[in-house]
Amino acid sequence: MSFKRLFTTEAVKGTKNYLDSQHKYEWIRTVIYFAISLALFAAGFLTTGTRNNLLTIVAVLGCLPASKSFVEAVIYTRYHSLSGEYADIIEEHSQGLYCLYDLVFTSRDKTYPVSHLVIRGNTIVGFMPDERLSETDCIKHLDGCLKIDNFKDVSIKLFGDVQKYAGRLEQLKALAEDASLSRNIGNTLKSISL
């Protein structure tokens, strides 16, 4: 368990099992924040004998970040990491490729959980197993976000079938790699995901 991870996710976002582990950190942070507010309120009440004191104000203000953390914990609880059966198939075919796991993209209308993404130069392919979501809407959203960051002519394809996705991963290995472009696109995608 990393103390730093309670406050920043930069180092682990996009890694395998990110969502399943992050929701635990979110709940721990939420409990800590509420405990601090409760402790401040109790300390003020015990020292003055009344709730009308400065520590009560600080405790109430401390509930703001605690409530924000609670909302984030609930959001992370809704989404889960890539299941083991899919992960084994995908890992077998994604050796040597720049991969991102467990990304959840939010637009004004919908939320798009993408379980796995591979970036090879200006080509992005992803695995989105939830059949209820529109792959084309997610592609439009991602394309728009990438264009804002000046990534033009990026090809994006999302798959719902793991076997078709695995086949496309094998094809990607033959493409020329621009590692810096892949990392820059990956950093943009990580920054706009949950």
Short mmCIF file of C-alpha atoms in Angstrom, two decimals:
data_model
loop_
_atom_site.label_atom_id
_atom_site.label_comp_id
_atom_site.label_asym_id
_atom_site.label_seq_id
_atom_site.Cartn_x
_atom_site.Cartn_y
_atom_site.Cartn_z
CA MET A 1 0.00 0.00 0.00
CA SER A 2 1.41 3.35 -1.05
CA PHE A 3 0.61 6.47 0.97
CA LYS A 4 1.26 8.65 -2.07
CA ARG A 5 -1.45 6.84 -4.02
CA LEU A 6 -4.09 8.20 -1.64
CA PHE A 7 -3.53 11.63 -3.17
CA THR A 8 -2.27 11.09 -6.74
CA THR A 9 -2.81 8.40 -9.35
CA GLU A 10 -0.39 9.60 -12.02
CA ALA A 11 2.08 6.76 -11.57
CA VAL A 12 -0.51 3.96 -11.70
CA LYS A 13 -3.24 5.19 -14.03
CA GLY A 14 -3.47 2.95 -17.07
CA THR A 15 -1.85 -0.05 -15.38
CA LYS A 16 -3.36 -3.49 -15.01
CA ASN A 17 -6.04 -3.77 -12.27
CA TYR A 18 -6.01 0.00 -11.74
CA LEU A 19 -9.76 0.38 -11.19
CA ASP A 20 -10.09 -2.51 -8.74
CA SER A 21 -7.22 -1.30 -6.60
CA GLN A 22 -7.99 2.42 -6.86
CA HIS A 23 -11.49 2.15 -5.44
CA LYS A 24 -9.96 0.73 -2.24
CA TYR A 25 -7.64 3.75 -1.97
CA GLU A 26 -10.57 6.09 -2.59
CA TRP A 27 -12.55 4.55 0.27
CA ILE A 28 -9.56 4.68 2.61
CA ARG A 29 -8.99 8.37 1.79
CA THR A 30 -12.69 9.11 2.35
CA VAL A 31 -12.66 7.48 5.79
CA ILE A 32 -9.50 9.38 6.75
CA TYR A 33 -10.97 12.74 5.67
CA PHE A 34 -14.22 12.18 7.59
CA ALA A 35 -12.27 10.94 10.64
CA ILE A 36 -10.19 14.13 10.66
CA SER A 37 -13.32 16.29 10.54
CA LEU A 38 -14.95 14.26 13.30
CA ALA A 39 -11.81 14.45 15.44
CA LEU A 40 -11.63 18.24 15.02
CA PHE A 41 -15.28 18.60 15.99
CA ALA A 42 -14.79 16.35 19.04
CA ALA A 43 -11.65 18.22 20.11
CA GLY A 44 -13.46 21.55 19.92
CA PHE A 45 -16.47 20.26 21.81
CA LEU A 46 -14.39 18.60 24.53
CA THR A 47 -12.22 21.67 25.13
CA THR A 48 -14.98 24.30 25.14
CA GLY A 49 -18.01 22.28 26.21
CA THR A 50 -20.04 23.70 23.34
CA ARG A 51 -20.19 23.19 19.61
CA ASN A 52 -19.96 26.95 18.99
CA ASN A 53 -16.20 27.23 18.48
CA LEU A 54 -13.62 27.69 15.76
CA LEU A 55 -12.81 23.98 15.46
CA THR A 56 -16.45 23.27 14.56
CA ILE A 57 -16.13 25.63 11.60
CA VAL A 58 -12.89 23.94 10.55
CA ALA A 59 -14.53 20.51 10.92
CA VAL A 60 -17.49 21.55 8.77
CA LEU A 61 -15.16 22.95 6.11
CA GLY A 62 -13.21 19.68 6.29
CA CYS A 63 -16.37 17.87 5.21
CA LEU A 64 -16.08 19.47 1.75
CA PRO A 65 -13.00 17.49 0.62
CA ALA A 66 -14.35 14.46 2.47
CA SER A 67 -17.60 14.65 0.51
CA LYS A 68 -15.73 15.09 -2.77
CA SER A 69 -13.66 12.02 -1.91
CA PHE A 70 -16.86 10.09 -1.12
CA VAL A 71 -18.26 10.91 -4.57
CA GLU A 72 -15.02 9.74 -6.22
CA ALA A 73 -15.11 6.51 -4.19
CA VAL A 74 -18.65 5.80 -5.37
CA ILE A 75 -17.65 6.47 -8.98
CA TYR A 76 -14.65 4.12 -8.79
CA THR A 77 -16.82 1.42 -7.23
CA ARG A 78 -19.06 1.40 -10.33
CA TYR A 79 -16.28 0.26 -12.68
CA HIS A 80 -14.13 -2.86 -12.64
CA SER A 81 -10.83 -3.91 -14.13
CA LEU A 82 -10.42 -6.20 -17.10
CA SER A 83 -11.53 -9.72 -16.17
CA GLY A 84 -8.98 -12.52 -15.99
CA GLU A 85 -10.27 -14.48 -18.99
CA TYR A 86 -9.94 -11.45 -21.28
CA ALA A 87 -6.67 -10.28 -19.70
CA ASP A 88 -4.93 -13.58 -20.48
CA ILE A 89 -5.94 -13.49 -24.15
CA ILE A 90 -5.02 -9.84 -24.56
CA GLU A 91 -1.65 -10.12 -22.79
CA GLU A 92 -0.70 -13.00 -25.04
CA HIS A 93 -1.20 -10.84 -28.14
CA SER A 94 -0.04 -7.44 -26.85
CA GLN A 95 3.60 -8.28 -26.06
CA GLY A 96 5.87 -5.39 -27.06
CA LEU A 97 3.02 -2.90 -27.62
CA TYR A 98 2.30 0.28 -25.64
CA CYS A 99 -0.73 -0.72 -23.56
CA LEU A 100 -3.10 1.08 -21.22
CA TYR A 101 -5.59 -0.71 -18.98
CA ASP A 102 -8.81 0.29 -17.23
CA LEU A 103 -9.56 3.69 -18.72
CA VAL A 104 -12.95 5.29 -18.13
CA PHE A 105 -13.73 8.22 -20.41
CA THR A 106 -16.57 10.59 -19.60
CA SER A 107 -18.39 12.79 -22.08
CA ARG A 108 -21.32 15.08 -21.51
CA ASP A 109 -23.75 12.33 -22.43
CA LYS A 110 -22.20 9.02 -21.44
CA THR A 111 -19.35 7.26 -19.73
CA TYR A 112 -17.22 4.87 -21.76
CA PRO A 113 -15.18 2.25 -19.87
CA VAL A 114 -12.43 0.95 -22.16
CA SER A 115 -10.76 -2.07 -20.60
CA HIS A 116 -7.63 -2.09 -22.75
CA LEU A 117 -6.01 0.26 -25.26
CA VAL A 118 -2.98 -0.14 -27.47
CA ILE A 119 -1.30 2.85 -29.07
CA ARG A 120 1.10 2.34 -31.96
CA GLY A 121 2.14 5.64 -33.53
CA ASN A 122 -1.05 7.38 -34.62
CA THR A 123 -3.15 4.20 -34.42
CA ILE A 124 -5.25 3.44 -31.37
CA VAL A 125 -7.18 0.21 -30.88
CA GLY A 126 -9.17 -0.64 -27.80
CA PHE A 127 -11.27 -3.33 -26.20
CA MET A 128 -14.66 -2.27 -24.86
CA PRO A 129 -16.57 -5.38 -23.72
CA ASP A 130 -19.76 -3.55 -22.67
CA GLU A 131 -22.10 -4.17 -25.60
CA ARG A 132 -24.64 -1.59 -24.39
CA LEU A 133 -22.29 1.29 -25.25
CA SER A 134 -21.77 2.72 -28.70
CA GLU A 135 -18.23 2.27 -29.97
CA THR A 136 -18.71 5.03 -32.56
CA ASP A 137 -19.78 7.56 -29.91
CA CYS A 138 -16.70 6.74 -27.85
CA ILE A 139 -14.48 7.07 -30.92
CA LYS A 140 -15.97 10.50 -31.69
CA HIS A 141 -15.38 11.61 -28.11
CA LEU A 142 -11.77 10.39 -28.06
CA ASP A 143 -11.06 11.88 -31.49
CA GLY A 144 -12.40 15.24 -30.36
CA CYS A 145 -10.28 15.20 -27.20
CA LEU A 146 -7.16 14.27 -29.17
CA LYS A 147 -7.77 17.03 -31.71
CA ILE A 148 -7.94 19.57 -28.87
CA ASP A 149 -4.42 18.43 -27.90
CA ASN A 150 -3.28 18.80 -31.56
CA PHE A 151 -3.15 15.10 -32.40
CA LYS A 152 -4.52 15.06 -35.93
CA ASP A 153 -4.97 12.06 -38.25
CA VAL A 154 -5.27 9.56 -35.41
CA SER A 155 -6.98 6.31 -36.35
CA ILE A 156 -9.16 4.88 -33.57
CA LYS A 157 -10.92 1.51 -33.60
CA LEU A 158 -12.72 -0.12 -30.67
CA PHE A 159 -13.66 -3.80 -30.49
CA GLY A 160 -16.27 -5.62 -28.44
CA ASP A 161 -15.08 -9.11 -29.47
CA VAL A 162 -11.85 -10.20 -27.78
CA GLN A 163 -10.83 -12.52 -30.63
CA LYS A 164 -11.12 -9.78 -33.26
CA TYR A 165 -9.24 -7.46 -30.92
CA ALA A 166 -6.45 -10.01 -30.46
CA GLY A 167 -6.18 -10.38 -34.24
CA ARG A 168 -5.86 -6.62 -34.66
CA LEU A 169 -3.14 -6.52 -31.99
CA GLU A 170 -1.09 -8.98 -34.01
CA GLN A 171 -1.48 -6.76 -37.08
CA LEU A 172 -0.32 -3.71 -35.09
CA LYS A 173 3.02 -5.34 -34.34
CA ALA A 174 3.93 -4.96 -38.03
CA LEU A 175 3.36 -1.18 -38.02
CA ALA A 176 6.25 1.24 -37.58
CA GLU A 177 6.50 2.56 -34.06
CA ASP A 178 6.91 6.17 -32.99
CA ALA A 179 7.43 5.69 -29.25
CA SER A 180 7.31 9.37 -28.33
CA LEU A 181 4.04 9.91 -30.22
CA SER A 182 2.54 6.82 -28.58
CA ARG A 183 3.53 8.04 -25.12
CA ASN A 184 2.21 11.56 -25.76
CA ILE A 185 -1.13 10.24 -26.98
CA GLY A 186 -1.18 7.85 -24.01
CA ASN A 187 -0.56 10.72 -21.58
CA THR A 188 -3.44 12.67 -23.11
CA LEU A 189 -5.77 9.66 -22.85
CA LYS A 190 -4.75 9.05 -19.23
CA SER A 191 -5.34 12.69 -18.36
CA ILE A 192 -8.93 12.64 -19.66
CA SER A 193 -9.84 9.32 -18.04
CA LEU A 194 -11.07 8.62 -14.53
#
